[in-house]
């Protein structure tokens, strides 16, 4: 409750839910596209899409989890909820398969190669 109303009825909360839903769907569709290309043409042909998803998914997860932590306030950082641990795991994903900079460079190089 905040300002006499449930959090879900607050404008900023609704906006955060909508933004999170859109970002999750965007990442999900990119994953499905990469998987489809991998199935049809192999990993080499899907390299651009694979690199893009390696950039997009961990960052998206961090943003969505951060919004959830914000909604929970200080409790979101406590051990009462798994949000802080989720955030740590999402942040670690940005290093797990190489840093973001490597994936951005791969995307840029492959994009330039395809447009040439």
Short mmCIF file of N, CA, C and O in Angstrom, two decimals:
data_model
loop_
_atom_site.label_atom_id
_atom_site.label_comp_id
_atom_site.label_asym_id
_atom_site.label_seq_id
_atom_site.Cartn_x
_atom_site.Cartn_y
_atom_site.Cartn_z
N UNK A 1 0.84 -1.18 0.00
CA UNK A 1 0.00 0.00 0.00
C UNK A 1 0.89 1.24 0.00
O UNK A 1 1.90 1.28 0.69
N UNK A 2 0.48 2.21 -0.77
CA UNK A 2 1.13 3.52 -0.77
C UNK A 2 0.09 4.56 -1.12
O UNK A 2 -0.71 4.36 -2.04
N UNK A 3 0.05 5.62 -0.36
CA UNK A 3 -0.91 6.71 -0.59
C UNK A 3 -2.35 6.19 -0.58
O UNK A 3 -3.20 6.63 -1.34
N UNK A 4 -2.60 5.18 0.28
CA UNK A 4 -3.95 4.66 0.46
C UNK A 4 -4.44 3.72 -0.64
O UNK A 4 -5.61 3.35 -0.65
N UNK A 5 -3.56 3.35 -1.57
CA UNK A 5 -3.96 2.45 -2.66
C UNK A 5 -2.95 1.32 -2.78
O UNK A 5 -1.77 1.51 -2.48
N UNK A 6 -3.38 0.16 -3.26
CA UNK A 6 -2.41 -0.91 -3.52
C UNK A 6 -1.38 -0.46 -4.54
O UNK A 6 -1.67 0.34 -5.44
N UNK A 7 -0.16 -0.96 -4.40
CA UNK A 7 0.92 -0.56 -5.32
C UNK A 7 0.55 -0.77 -6.78
O UNK A 7 0.90 0.03 -7.64
N UNK A 8 -0.16 -1.86 -7.06
CA UNK A 8 -0.50 -2.17 -8.45
C UNK A 8 -1.43 -1.11 -9.07
O UNK A 8 -1.53 -1.02 -10.29
N UNK A 9 -2.05 -0.30 -8.25
CA UNK A 9 -2.92 0.76 -8.77
C UNK A 9 -2.18 2.09 -8.94
O UNK A 9 -2.77 3.07 -9.38
N UNK A 10 -0.92 2.12 -8.62
CA UNK A 10 -0.11 3.33 -8.78
C UNK A 10 0.36 3.44 -10.22
O UNK A 10 0.76 2.45 -10.83
N UNK A 11 0.34 4.62 -10.77
CA UNK A 11 0.72 4.84 -12.16
C UNK A 11 2.13 4.38 -12.48
O UNK A 11 2.38 3.76 -13.51
N UNK A 12 3.07 4.67 -11.59
CA UNK A 12 4.45 4.28 -11.87
C UNK A 12 4.61 2.76 -11.84
O UNK A 12 5.38 2.21 -12.62
N UNK A 13 3.87 2.10 -10.98
CA UNK A 13 3.94 0.64 -10.91
C UNK A 13 3.38 0.03 -12.19
O UNK A 13 3.95 -0.92 -12.74
N UNK A 14 2.28 0.56 -12.66
CA UNK A 14 1.69 0.06 -13.90
C UNK A 14 2.65 0.27 -15.07
O UNK A 14 2.81 -0.62 -15.91
N UNK A 15 3.30 1.42 -15.10
CA UNK A 15 4.26 1.69 -16.16
C UNK A 15 5.44 0.71 -16.09
O UNK A 15 5.90 0.21 -17.13
N UNK A 16 5.91 0.41 -14.89
CA UNK A 16 7.02 -0.54 -14.73
C UNK A 16 6.62 -1.95 -15.16
O UNK A 16 7.40 -2.65 -15.80
N UNK A 17 5.40 -2.35 -14.82
CA UNK A 17 4.92 -3.67 -15.24
C UNK A 17 4.85 -3.75 -16.76
O UNK A 17 5.31 -4.72 -17.37
N UNK A 18 4.31 -2.70 -17.37
CA UNK A 18 4.20 -2.67 -18.84
C UNK A 18 5.58 -2.69 -19.48
O UNK A 18 5.82 -3.47 -20.43
N UNK A 19 6.51 -1.88 -18.99
CA UNK A 19 7.85 -1.83 -19.56
C UNK A 19 8.56 -3.17 -19.42
O UNK A 19 9.19 -3.65 -20.37
N UNK A 20 8.42 -3.79 -18.26
CA UNK A 20 9.05 -5.10 -18.05
C UNK A 20 8.47 -6.13 -18.99
O UNK A 20 9.20 -6.93 -19.59
N UNK A 21 7.17 -6.14 -19.15
CA UNK A 21 6.52 -7.12 -20.04
C UNK A 21 7.01 -6.97 -21.47
O UNK A 21 7.31 -7.96 -22.15
N UNK A 22 7.12 -5.74 -21.94
CA UNK A 22 7.58 -5.48 -23.30
C UNK A 22 9.03 -5.93 -23.47
O UNK A 22 9.38 -6.59 -24.46
N UNK A 23 9.89 -5.61 -22.51
CA UNK A 23 11.30 -5.99 -22.62
C UNK A 23 11.47 -7.50 -22.58
O UNK A 23 12.30 -8.05 -23.32
N UNK A 24 10.71 -8.18 -21.74
CA UNK A 24 10.77 -9.65 -21.69
C UNK A 24 10.35 -10.24 -23.03
O UNK A 24 10.99 -11.15 -23.56
N UNK A 25 9.27 -9.72 -23.59
CA UNK A 25 8.78 -10.25 -24.87
C UNK A 25 9.77 -9.99 -26.00
O UNK A 25 9.99 -10.86 -26.85
N UNK A 26 10.39 -8.82 -26.02
CA UNK A 26 11.39 -8.52 -27.04
C UNK A 26 12.55 -9.52 -26.97
O UNK A 26 12.98 -10.06 -27.99
N UNK A 27 13.05 -9.76 -25.77
CA UNK A 27 14.16 -10.70 -25.60
C UNK A 27 13.72 -12.12 -25.96
O UNK A 27 14.47 -12.85 -26.61
N UNK A 28 12.52 -12.49 -25.54
CA UNK A 28 12.01 -13.83 -25.85
C UNK A 28 11.94 -14.05 -27.35
O UNK A 28 12.34 -15.10 -27.87
N UNK A 29 11.44 -13.07 -28.09
CA UNK A 29 11.33 -13.21 -29.54
C UNK A 29 12.71 -13.30 -30.20
O UNK A 29 12.89 -14.04 -31.16
N UNK A 30 13.66 -12.55 -29.68
CA UNK A 30 15.02 -12.63 -30.22
C UNK A 30 15.62 -14.01 -29.94
O UNK A 30 16.30 -14.59 -30.81
N UNK A 31 15.36 -14.57 -28.78
CA UNK A 31 15.83 -15.93 -28.46
C UNK A 31 15.20 -16.94 -29.42
O UNK A 31 15.89 -17.81 -29.97
N UNK A 32 13.90 -16.82 -29.63
CA UNK A 32 13.21 -17.74 -30.54
C UNK A 32 13.74 -17.63 -31.96
O UNK A 32 13.92 -18.64 -32.65
N UNK A 33 14.04 -16.41 -32.40
CA UNK A 33 14.60 -16.21 -33.74
C UNK A 33 15.97 -16.86 -33.84
O UNK A 33 16.27 -17.57 -34.81
N UNK A 34 16.82 -16.64 -32.85
CA UNK A 34 18.16 -17.23 -32.86
C UNK A 34 18.06 -18.75 -32.86
O UNK A 34 18.77 -19.43 -33.62
N UNK A 35 17.19 -19.30 -32.02
CA UNK A 35 17.03 -20.76 -31.96
C UNK A 35 16.53 -21.31 -33.30
O UNK A 35 17.00 -22.35 -33.77
N UNK A 36 15.60 -20.60 -33.91
CA UNK A 36 15.06 -21.02 -35.20
C UNK A 36 16.18 -21.03 -36.26
O UNK A 36 16.31 -22.00 -37.02
N UNK A 37 16.97 -19.97 -36.31
CA UNK A 37 18.08 -19.91 -37.27
C UNK A 37 19.10 -21.01 -37.00
O UNK A 37 19.64 -21.61 -37.94
N UNK A 38 19.37 -21.26 -35.73
CA UNK A 38 20.32 -22.34 -35.39
C UNK A 38 19.79 -23.68 -35.88
O UNK A 38 20.55 -24.48 -36.42
N UNK A 39 18.50 -23.92 -35.70
CA UNK A 39 17.90 -25.18 -36.15
C UNK A 39 17.92 -25.32 -37.66
O UNK A 39 18.19 -26.38 -38.20
N UNK A 40 17.63 -24.22 -38.36
CA UNK A 40 17.54 -24.27 -39.82
C UNK A 40 18.89 -24.24 -40.52
O UNK A 40 19.11 -24.97 -41.49
N UNK A 41 19.78 -23.35 -40.05
CA UNK A 41 21.00 -23.10 -40.81
C UNK A 41 22.29 -23.34 -40.02
O UNK A 41 23.37 -23.21 -40.58
N UNK A 42 22.17 -23.62 -38.74
CA UNK A 42 23.36 -23.87 -37.93
C UNK A 42 23.83 -22.64 -37.17
O UNK A 42 23.40 -21.52 -37.43
N UNK A 43 24.73 -22.90 -36.24
CA UNK A 43 25.20 -21.84 -35.35
C UNK A 43 25.95 -20.73 -36.07
O UNK A 43 25.84 -19.56 -35.71
N UNK A 44 26.73 -21.09 -37.08
CA UNK A 44 27.50 -20.07 -37.80
C UNK A 44 26.57 -19.08 -38.49
O UNK A 44 26.80 -17.87 -38.43
N UNK A 45 25.53 -19.58 -39.11
CA UNK A 45 24.57 -18.69 -39.79
C UNK A 45 23.79 -17.84 -38.81
O UNK A 45 23.34 -16.75 -39.15
N UNK A 46 23.66 -18.32 -37.58
CA UNK A 46 22.89 -17.59 -36.56
C UNK A 46 23.78 -16.76 -35.65
O UNK A 46 23.31 -16.22 -34.65
N UNK A 47 25.06 -16.61 -36.00
CA UNK A 47 26.03 -15.94 -35.13
C UNK A 47 25.60 -14.53 -34.72
O UNK A 47 25.75 -14.14 -33.56
N UNK A 48 25.05 -13.76 -35.65
CA UNK A 48 24.60 -12.40 -35.34
C UNK A 48 23.49 -12.43 -34.30
O UNK A 48 23.53 -11.71 -33.30
N UNK A 49 22.50 -13.27 -34.51
CA UNK A 49 21.38 -13.36 -33.59
C UNK A 49 21.81 -13.88 -32.22
O UNK A 49 21.32 -13.43 -31.19
N UNK A 50 22.75 -14.82 -32.21
CA UNK A 50 23.27 -15.35 -30.95
C UNK A 50 23.98 -14.25 -30.18
O UNK A 50 23.77 -14.08 -28.98
N UNK A 51 24.81 -13.48 -30.86
CA UNK A 51 25.52 -12.38 -30.20
C UNK A 51 24.54 -11.33 -29.68
O UNK A 51 24.73 -10.78 -28.59
N UNK A 52 23.50 -11.05 -30.45
CA UNK A 52 22.51 -10.07 -30.01
C UNK A 52 21.81 -10.52 -28.74
O UNK A 52 21.63 -9.74 -27.81
N UNK A 53 21.43 -11.78 -28.67
CA UNK A 53 20.73 -12.26 -27.49
C UNK A 53 21.66 -12.29 -26.29
O UNK A 53 21.24 -12.05 -25.15
N UNK A 54 22.95 -12.55 -26.51
CA UNK A 54 23.92 -12.52 -25.41
C UNK A 54 24.06 -11.11 -24.85
O UNK A 54 24.41 -10.93 -23.69
N UNK A 55 23.80 -10.10 -25.67
CA UNK A 55 23.78 -8.71 -25.21
C UNK A 55 22.47 -8.37 -24.51
O UNK A 55 22.46 -7.73 -23.47
N UNK A 56 21.38 -8.79 -25.09
CA UNK A 56 20.06 -8.33 -24.68
C UNK A 56 19.53 -9.00 -23.41
O UNK A 56 19.04 -8.32 -22.51
N UNK A 57 19.62 -10.31 -23.33
CA UNK A 57 18.96 -11.04 -22.24
C UNK A 57 19.47 -10.67 -20.84
O UNK A 57 18.65 -10.37 -19.97
N UNK A 58 20.78 -10.67 -20.60
CA UNK A 58 21.22 -10.33 -19.25
C UNK A 58 20.88 -8.89 -18.83
O UNK A 58 20.48 -8.64 -17.69
N UNK A 59 21.00 -7.96 -19.76
CA UNK A 59 20.66 -6.56 -19.45
C UNK A 59 19.18 -6.40 -19.17
O UNK A 59 18.77 -5.69 -18.25
N UNK A 60 18.37 -7.07 -19.97
CA UNK A 60 16.92 -7.04 -19.75
C UNK A 60 16.58 -7.61 -18.38
O UNK A 60 15.79 -7.02 -17.63
N UNK A 61 17.16 -8.74 -18.04
CA UNK A 61 16.88 -9.36 -16.75
C UNK A 61 17.25 -8.43 -15.61
O UNK A 61 16.49 -8.27 -14.65
N UNK A 62 18.39 -7.77 -15.72
CA UNK A 62 18.81 -6.83 -14.68
C UNK A 62 17.82 -5.68 -14.51
O UNK A 62 17.49 -5.30 -13.39
N UNK A 63 17.35 -5.14 -15.63
CA UNK A 63 16.39 -4.03 -15.56
C UNK A 63 15.06 -4.46 -14.94
O UNK A 63 14.50 -3.76 -14.10
N UNK A 64 14.56 -5.63 -15.35
CA UNK A 64 13.28 -6.12 -14.82
C UNK A 64 13.40 -6.40 -13.33
O UNK A 64 12.53 -6.02 -12.54
N UNK A 65 14.48 -7.06 -12.93
CA UNK A 65 14.69 -7.36 -11.52
C UNK A 65 14.86 -6.08 -10.72
O UNK A 65 14.33 -5.94 -9.60
N UNK A 66 15.57 -5.11 -11.27
CA UNK A 66 15.75 -3.83 -10.58
C UNK A 66 14.41 -3.15 -10.33
O UNK A 66 14.18 -2.58 -9.25
N UNK A 67 13.50 -3.21 -11.29
CA UNK A 67 12.17 -2.63 -11.09
C UNK A 67 11.43 -3.35 -9.97
O UNK A 67 10.72 -2.73 -9.17
N UNK A 68 11.56 -4.67 -9.91
CA UNK A 68 10.92 -5.44 -8.84
C UNK A 68 11.50 -5.06 -7.49
O UNK A 68 10.75 -4.88 -6.51
N UNK A 69 12.82 -4.92 -7.42
CA UNK A 69 13.45 -4.49 -6.16
C UNK A 69 12.92 -3.12 -5.76
O UNK A 69 12.60 -2.89 -4.59
N UNK A 70 12.80 -2.22 -6.71
CA UNK A 70 12.28 -0.88 -6.43
C UNK A 70 10.87 -0.95 -5.85
O UNK A 70 10.54 -0.24 -4.90
N UNK A 71 10.05 -1.83 -6.39
CA UNK A 71 8.67 -1.97 -5.91
C UNK A 71 8.64 -2.50 -4.48
O UNK A 71 7.78 -2.10 -3.69
N UNK A 72 9.58 -3.37 -4.13
CA UNK A 72 9.63 -3.95 -2.79
C UNK A 72 10.31 -3.02 -1.79
O UNK A 72 10.27 -3.26 -0.59
N UNK A 73 10.96 -1.97 -2.27
CA UNK A 73 11.67 -1.07 -1.37
C UNK A 73 12.83 -1.77 -0.72
O UNK A 73 13.43 -2.69 -1.29
N UNK A 74 13.15 -1.40 0.51
CA UNK A 74 14.28 -1.99 1.23
C UNK A 74 14.14 -3.51 1.36
O UNK A 74 15.14 -4.23 1.37
N UNK A 75 12.91 -4.00 1.44
CA UNK A 75 12.70 -5.45 1.55
C UNK A 75 13.23 -6.18 0.33
O UNK A 75 13.63 -7.34 0.42
N UNK A 76 13.25 -5.51 -0.82
CA UNK A 76 13.77 -6.12 -2.03
C UNK A 76 15.25 -6.44 -1.96
O UNK A 76 15.75 -7.26 -2.72
N UNK A 77 15.96 -5.79 -1.04
CA UNK A 77 17.40 -6.05 -0.87
C UNK A 77 17.67 -7.01 0.28
O UNK A 77 18.81 -7.41 0.50
N UNK A 78 16.64 -7.38 1.00
CA UNK A 78 16.81 -8.26 2.15
C UNK A 78 16.80 -9.72 1.71
O UNK A 78 16.50 -10.05 0.58
N UNK A 79 17.11 -10.60 2.65
CA UNK A 79 17.07 -12.03 2.36
C UNK A 79 15.65 -12.58 2.49
O UNK A 79 15.44 -13.78 2.27
N UNK A 80 14.68 -11.72 2.79
CA UNK A 80 13.28 -12.16 2.87
C UNK A 80 12.74 -12.54 1.48
O UNK A 80 11.80 -13.31 1.37
N UNK A 81 13.31 -11.95 0.46
CA UNK A 81 12.89 -12.20 -0.92
C UNK A 81 14.14 -12.52 -1.75
O UNK A 81 15.23 -12.05 -1.44
N UNK A 82 14.00 -13.27 -2.83
CA UNK A 82 15.18 -13.66 -3.61
C UNK A 82 15.63 -12.59 -4.62
O UNK A 82 16.54 -12.86 -5.42
N UNK A 83 15.05 -11.42 -4.59
CA UNK A 83 15.33 -10.42 -5.63
C UNK A 83 16.79 -9.99 -5.68
O UNK A 83 17.36 -9.85 -6.77
N UNK A 84 17.40 -9.76 -4.54
CA UNK A 84 18.81 -9.33 -4.54
C UNK A 84 19.70 -10.43 -5.13
O UNK A 84 20.63 -10.14 -5.90
N UNK A 85 19.39 -11.67 -4.81
CA UNK A 85 20.15 -12.78 -5.38
C UNK A 85 19.91 -12.89 -6.88
O UNK A 85 20.85 -13.12 -7.65
N UNK A 86 18.68 -12.71 -7.31
CA UNK A 86 18.37 -12.72 -8.74
C UNK A 86 19.17 -11.63 -9.47
O UNK A 86 19.69 -11.84 -10.56
N UNK A 87 19.22 -10.44 -8.86
CA UNK A 87 19.93 -9.33 -9.47
C UNK A 87 21.40 -9.67 -9.62
O UNK A 87 22.02 -9.40 -10.65
N UNK A 88 21.98 -10.27 -8.59
CA UNK A 88 23.39 -10.66 -8.64
C UNK A 88 23.63 -11.67 -9.75
O UNK A 88 24.61 -11.56 -10.51
N UNK A 89 22.75 -12.66 -9.85
CA UNK A 89 22.89 -13.66 -10.92
C UNK A 89 22.76 -13.02 -12.30
O UNK A 89 23.51 -13.36 -13.22
N UNK A 90 21.81 -12.11 -12.45
CA UNK A 90 21.63 -11.45 -13.75
C UNK A 90 22.86 -10.63 -14.11
O UNK A 90 23.28 -10.61 -15.27
N UNK A 91 23.43 -9.97 -13.12
CA UNK A 91 24.64 -9.18 -13.38
C UNK A 91 25.79 -10.09 -13.78
O UNK A 91 26.57 -9.79 -14.68
N UNK A 92 25.89 -11.24 -13.11
CA UNK A 92 26.96 -12.20 -13.43
C UNK A 92 26.81 -12.74 -14.85
O UNK A 92 27.82 -13.04 -15.50
N UNK A 93 25.59 -12.84 -15.35
CA UNK A 93 25.38 -13.32 -16.72
C UNK A 93 26.04 -12.41 -17.76
O UNK A 93 26.37 -12.86 -18.84
N UNK A 94 26.23 -11.15 -17.39
CA UNK A 94 26.85 -10.22 -18.32
C UNK A 94 28.34 -10.49 -18.49
O UNK A 94 29.00 -9.89 -19.33
N UNK A 95 28.89 -11.41 -17.69
CA UNK A 95 30.28 -11.82 -17.82
C UNK A 95 30.41 -13.28 -18.23
O UNK A 95 31.45 -13.71 -18.69
N UNK A 96 29.36 -14.07 -18.02
CA UNK A 96 29.43 -15.52 -18.15
C UNK A 96 29.94 -15.99 -19.51
O UNK A 96 30.73 -16.92 -19.59
N UNK A 97 29.51 -15.37 -20.56
CA UNK A 97 29.91 -15.80 -21.90
C UNK A 97 30.67 -14.68 -22.60
O UNK A 97 30.57 -14.50 -23.80
N UNK A 98 31.41 -13.93 -21.83
CA UNK A 98 32.15 -12.80 -22.37
C UNK A 98 31.46 -11.50 -22.02
O UNK A 98 30.24 -11.46 -21.88
N UNK A 99 32.23 -10.44 -21.84
CA UNK A 99 31.64 -9.15 -21.46
C UNK A 99 30.79 -8.56 -22.58
O UNK A 99 30.94 -8.90 -23.75
N UNK A 100 29.90 -7.67 -22.19
CA UNK A 100 29.01 -7.00 -23.14
C UNK A 100 29.77 -6.39 -24.32
O UNK A 100 29.31 -6.44 -25.46
N UNK A 101 30.93 -5.82 -24.03
CA UNK A 101 31.71 -5.16 -25.08
C UNK A 101 32.09 -6.13 -26.20
O UNK A 101 32.09 -5.75 -27.38
N UNK A 102 32.39 -7.36 -25.84
CA UNK A 102 32.74 -8.37 -26.85
C UNK A 102 31.54 -8.67 -27.73
O UNK A 102 31.65 -8.74 -28.96
N UNK A 103 30.38 -8.82 -27.12
CA UNK A 103 29.17 -9.11 -27.90
C UNK A 103 28.77 -7.92 -28.78
O UNK A 103 28.35 -8.11 -29.92
N UNK A 104 28.92 -6.71 -28.25
CA UNK A 104 28.62 -5.52 -29.06
C UNK A 104 29.56 -5.45 -30.26
O UNK A 104 29.12 -5.15 -31.39
N UNK A 105 30.83 -5.72 -30.05
CA UNK A 105 31.79 -5.70 -31.16
C UNK A 105 31.44 -6.77 -32.19
O UNK A 105 31.51 -6.52 -33.40
N UNK A 106 31.05 -7.95 -31.73
CA UNK A 106 30.65 -9.02 -32.64
C UNK A 106 29.45 -8.62 -33.47
O UNK A 106 29.42 -8.81 -34.68
N UNK A 107 28.44 -8.05 -32.81
CA UNK A 107 27.23 -7.61 -33.52
C UNK A 107 27.59 -6.57 -34.56
O UNK A 107 27.16 -6.65 -35.72
N UNK A 108 28.40 -5.59 -34.19
CA UNK A 108 28.77 -4.53 -35.12
C UNK A 108 29.54 -5.09 -36.33
O UNK A 108 29.23 -4.75 -37.47
N UNK A 109 30.49 -5.95 -36.07
CA UNK A 109 31.29 -6.53 -37.16
C UNK A 109 30.44 -7.36 -38.11
O UNK A 109 30.55 -7.26 -39.34
N UNK A 110 29.58 -8.20 -37.52
CA UNK A 110 28.72 -9.03 -38.37
C UNK A 110 27.70 -8.19 -39.14
O UNK A 110 27.40 -8.48 -40.30
N UNK A 111 27.21 -7.15 -38.52
CA UNK A 111 26.26 -6.27 -39.20
C UNK A 111 26.92 -5.56 -40.37
O UNK A 111 26.35 -5.47 -41.45
N UNK A 112 28.11 -5.07 -40.14
CA UNK A 112 28.83 -4.40 -41.23
C UNK A 112 29.18 -5.37 -42.34
O UNK A 112 29.14 -5.02 -43.52
N UNK A 113 29.53 -6.60 -41.98
CA UNK A 113 29.84 -7.62 -42.98
C UNK A 113 28.61 -7.95 -43.82
O UNK A 113 28.72 -8.09 -45.04
N UNK A 114 27.44 -8.04 -43.18
CA UNK A 114 26.20 -8.36 -43.90
C UNK A 114 25.73 -7.21 -44.79
O UNK A 114 25.11 -7.43 -45.81
N UNK A 115 26.03 -5.97 -44.39
CA UNK A 115 25.54 -4.83 -45.17
C UNK A 115 26.51 -4.44 -46.28
O UNK A 115 26.20 -3.60 -47.10
N UNK A 116 27.68 -5.04 -46.29
CA UNK A 116 28.68 -4.70 -47.32
C UNK A 116 28.41 -5.42 -48.61
O UNK A 116 27.77 -6.36 -48.76
#
